[in-house]
Amino acid sequence: MELCTFFLFMDNVLRLPLTDSTNEDAYKLALKGAEHGFGVIADSQRAGKGRLGKDWESPAGTGLYCSIIIRPKLSFVDFPKITLTAGLALCRAVENLQVDSSFGLKWPNDLYCNQKKCGGILVESSSVSCLEKDSFVIVGIGLNVNTKLDQFQLELQQKATSLLIISGEFYDLRDLYRRVHGSLLEHIHTHETKGFSCIRKEWSKRDVLFGKEMQWLTAKKTVVTARGLGIDENGQLLAKDRYGKIHAILSGDVHLAI
Ligand code: BTN
């Protein structure tokens, strides 16, 4: 990324035709002092990052790839919950498109529709050595927008969807960015001023794992099967196994049991 100050302070956003990862660009800009709400958008990414070290395929013209700098008025311990706040913000932004299908959230922050993934969020925080007043999080958002089914890689065709597949309509990526950006700042403000309980209440209405049998791998590499009970006040996913034991999951990947 070439840092161009002309672009930097126009419209609070840096638009790039191609970059490695908008999350990395936004992180560097945040370290240089870029303000709360500043965003980086790319038409495509060479090395888009997903959660848990996965790649995020980012072909030009089909998806929204953006990262927004958030300087939360929250303490460090509350930062992990921002992931859920961002997921809700993305979900609300697409709901407002008035598409005739309902969207849901798969913990911690995947956007789902018709049992398929339509988007995801990667939140990265400033290092703990950063002074609290300078701390930030980068909210990276990948949304499948104008992707046709055969444009997904073969192994994703059963698991992924896009706004185009859902609604049959093409969307303007700039307009979508404005909607997602506005929604994110609004939900962060709600989180800061009214507390996470407000976010949790709305998030829970969209929880696609609630009441479902699901599985995950523990740190000791054992597979646990349990039924989703929703999220707690810390943003952890709760699940009850067949022995009645309640598990609280703070990170990792969970799947619906098959
Ligand atoms: C996931 O579901 O695993 C999270 C995907 C996040 C992808 C977005 S695309 C824009 C931003 N830049 C990145 O490198 N990743 C995020």
XYZ file of C-alpha atoms and ligand atoms in Angstrom:
274
model
C 0.000 0.000 0.000
C 1.232 3.464 -0.896
C 0.283 5.870 1.851
C -1.174 8.889 0.113
C -2.231 11.626 2.510
C -4.454 13.234 -0.135
C -6.681 10.160 -0.152
C -6.243 9.671 3.541
C -8.175 12.683 4.641
C -10.755 12.707 1.857
C -13.988 11.157 2.987
C -12.444 9.277 5.942
C -11.593 6.312 3.740
C -8.693 4.954 1.737
C -9.755 3.139 -1.445
C -7.265 0.766 -3.033
C -7.607 -1.221 -6.256
C -5.410 -4.020 -4.896
C -3.653 -4.717 -1.618
C -2.486 -7.683 0.440
C -4.957 -7.245 3.266
C -7.032 -4.209 4.241
C -6.698 -5.309 7.878
C -2.928 -4.916 7.651
C -3.270 -1.519 5.964
C -5.738 -0.283 8.566
C -3.509 -1.575 11.372
C -0.530 0.422 10.054
C -2.667 3.533 9.664
C -4.040 3.154 13.194
C -0.484 2.968 14.553
C 0.200 6.247 12.721
C -2.786 7.841 14.460
C -5.661 7.442 11.959
C -8.904 8.285 13.658
C -11.880 6.286 14.906
C -14.066 5.316 11.947
C -11.346 5.591 9.326
C -11.751 2.812 6.745
C -9.709 1.013 4.101
C -11.511 -0.651 1.171
C -9.941 -2.701 -1.590
C -11.380 -3.946 -4.876
C -9.392 -7.117 -4.313
C -6.818 -8.557 -1.895
C -3.811 -10.762 -2.605
C -3.659 -12.207 0.901
C -7.039 -11.578 2.542
C -7.039 -13.048 6.048
C -9.849 -15.004 7.665
C -10.204 -16.130 11.270
C -7.985 -18.856 12.695
C -5.288 -18.361 10.052
C -7.575 -19.146 7.110
C -7.434 -17.277 3.791
C -10.210 -15.033 2.574
C -10.517 -15.270 -1.199
C -10.982 -11.731 -2.504
C -11.594 -11.581 -6.256
C -12.286 -8.152 -7.774
C -15.829 -6.910 -8.291
C -17.704 -9.553 -6.330
C -17.222 -8.737 -2.671
C -16.892 -6.001 -0.087
C -13.442 -6.123 1.519
C -12.946 -3.422 4.100
C -11.377 -2.707 7.470
C -12.487 -0.003 9.860
C -10.441 1.463 12.693
C -12.275 1.543 15.998
C -10.914 3.367 19.038
C -13.308 1.970 21.629
C -14.241 3.839 24.780
C -14.096 0.484 26.516
C -11.487 -1.216 28.643
C -9.154 -3.845 27.141
C -11.030 -6.698 28.809
C -14.143 -5.753 26.852
C -12.412 -5.784 23.453
C -13.266 -9.444 22.602
C -16.976 -8.568 22.733
C -16.485 -6.035 19.926
C -16.345 -9.008 17.580
C -19.995 -9.763 18.389
C -20.979 -6.119 18.186
C -19.434 -5.929 14.718
C -21.261 -9.089 13.606
C -24.575 -7.628 14.721
C -23.770 -4.353 12.922
C -23.077 -6.225 9.676
C -26.241 -8.299 10.041
C -28.364 -5.203 10.670
C -26.830 -3.434 7.650
C -27.804 -6.274 5.292
C -31.227 -6.662 6.915
C -31.874 -3.033 6.008
C -31.501 -3.938 2.329
C -34.975 -5.476 2.731
C -34.032 -8.729 1.035
C -36.782 -11.336 1.252
C -34.703 -13.803 3.344
C -33.598 -13.705 6.942
C -29.985 -13.385 8.044
C -28.428 -14.918 11.125
C -25.190 -14.914 13.098
C -23.022 -17.926 13.749
C -20.817 -17.398 16.787
C -18.564 -15.593 16.943
C -19.181 -13.472 13.876
C -20.154 -15.195 10.669
C -23.100 -13.837 8.731
C -25.410 -16.631 7.568
C -28.398 -16.913 5.266
C -30.147 -20.145 4.226
C -27.587 -22.185 6.251
C -24.721 -20.760 4.192
C -22.027 -18.237 5.010
C -22.453 -14.846 3.365
C -19.785 -12.898 5.209
C -17.324 -12.882 8.056
C -15.464 -10.582 10.377
C -11.873 -10.581 11.531
C -11.205 -8.333 14.519
C -7.584 -7.591 15.390
C -6.566 -5.527 18.427
C -3.606 -3.263 19.105
C -0.915 -4.886 21.188
C -1.295 -4.868 24.973
C 1.839 -2.697 25.179
C -0.168 0.121 23.590
C -1.300 2.778 26.065
C -5.011 2.430 26.741
C -5.697 5.887 25.267
C -4.009 4.878 21.964
C -5.527 1.410 21.784
C -7.647 0.362 18.824
C -9.249 -2.571 17.120
C -9.430 -3.214 13.405
C -12.769 -4.596 12.269
C -12.172 -6.402 8.980
C -15.297 -7.264 7.024
C -15.609 -9.612 4.080
C -19.067 -9.788 2.503
C -19.996 -11.892 -0.520
C -22.014 -9.471 -2.587
C -22.193 -9.938 -6.361
C -20.723 -13.456 -6.462
C -22.429 -16.031 -8.696
C -22.451 -19.617 -7.412
C -19.909 -20.837 -9.980
C -17.539 -18.029 -8.996
C -16.990 -19.641 -5.583
C -14.280 -22.265 -5.418
C -15.749 -25.754 -5.772
C -15.343 -26.669 -2.101
C -17.163 -23.472 -1.058
C -20.173 -23.884 -3.340
C -22.091 -25.965 -0.745
C -21.181 -23.676 2.137
C -21.147 -20.109 0.832
C -23.711 -17.698 -0.479
C -23.838 -14.069 -1.607
C -26.355 -11.226 -1.654
C -26.748 -11.824 -5.402
C -27.581 -15.514 -4.912
C -29.985 -14.677 -2.084
C -31.853 -11.835 -3.773
C -31.110 -12.080 -7.500
C -29.914 -8.457 -7.379
C -26.550 -6.785 -7.892
C -25.426 -4.270 -5.264
C -23.307 -1.150 -5.390
C -20.221 -1.816 -3.249
C -19.730 1.844 -2.294
C -23.284 2.135 -1.045
C -22.865 -1.099 0.904
C -19.672 0.188 2.492
C -21.482 3.331 3.655
C -24.269 1.237 5.173
C -21.892 -1.183 6.916
C -19.659 1.633 8.165
C -22.622 3.606 9.557
C -24.067 0.538 11.218
C -20.740 -0.409 12.787
C -20.176 3.029 14.330
C -23.754 3.110 15.594
C -23.499 -0.320 17.251
C -20.110 0.470 18.792
C -21.641 3.614 20.257
C -24.529 1.573 21.689
C -22.050 -0.903 23.180
C -20.064 1.952 24.772
C -23.003 3.911 26.116
C -25.646 1.290 26.917
C -23.450 -1.721 27.561
C -23.007 -5.125 25.965
C -26.369 -6.363 27.292
C -28.159 -4.337 24.563
C -25.968 -5.917 21.882
C -26.362 -9.386 23.381
C -30.163 -9.121 23.344
C -30.253 -8.332 19.606
C -27.429 -10.757 18.774
C -29.291 -13.598 20.482
C -32.360 -13.106 18.263
C -30.149 -13.954 15.279
C -28.162 -16.826 16.842
C -28.181 -19.674 14.292
C -26.634 -22.131 16.781
C -29.257 -21.675 19.494
C -30.811 -25.032 20.392
C -28.749 -26.794 17.734
C -26.450 -29.755 18.258
C -22.915 -28.631 17.530
C -19.346 -29.841 17.754
C -15.942 -28.358 18.364
C -12.395 -29.445 19.011
C -10.918 -28.717 22.447
C -7.298 -27.679 23.089
C -6.707 -31.353 24.028
C -7.962 -32.363 20.563
C -11.129 -34.054 21.729
C -14.408 -33.483 19.912
C -17.232 -32.244 22.128
C -20.867 -32.458 21.065
C -23.335 -30.171 22.828
C -26.450 -28.098 22.262
C -26.159 -24.309 21.845
C -27.510 -22.239 24.744
C -26.623 -18.792 23.398
C -23.986 -16.295 24.474
C -23.262 -15.078 27.983
C -22.546 -11.530 29.221
C -18.866 -11.949 28.247
C -19.644 -12.990 24.684
C -18.708 -16.636 25.315
C -20.764 -19.309 23.589
C -22.539 -21.628 26.029
C -23.469 -25.205 25.207
C -24.863 -28.135 27.218
C -23.647 -31.678 26.555
C -25.691 -34.863 27.035
C -24.373 -35.267 30.603
C -25.767 -31.850 31.489
C -22.356 -30.201 31.659
C -22.306 -26.568 30.513
C -19.341 -25.541 28.378
C -18.294 -21.922 27.817
C -16.336 -21.415 24.590
C -14.261 -18.265 24.287
C -12.522 -18.860 20.968
C -12.207 -21.368 18.144
C -14.531 -22.800 15.557
C -17.808 -24.626 16.110
C -19.803 -26.602 13.541
C -23.306 -27.930 13.425
C -23.188 -31.649 14.291
C -24.019 -33.904 11.349
C -13.709 -14.977 8.494
O -14.884 -15.251 8.291
O -12.866 -15.860 8.695
C -13.282 -13.526 8.532
C -13.083 -12.978 7.144
C -12.639 -11.544 7.133
C -12.215 -11.104 5.756
C -12.011 -9.620 5.664
S -11.862 -9.061 4.004
C -11.382 -7.496 4.548
C -10.471 -7.694 5.747
N -9.089 -7.868 5.320
C -8.634 -9.086 5.585
O -7.488 -9.506 5.311
N -9.591 -9.818 6.174
C -10.794 -9.044 6.385
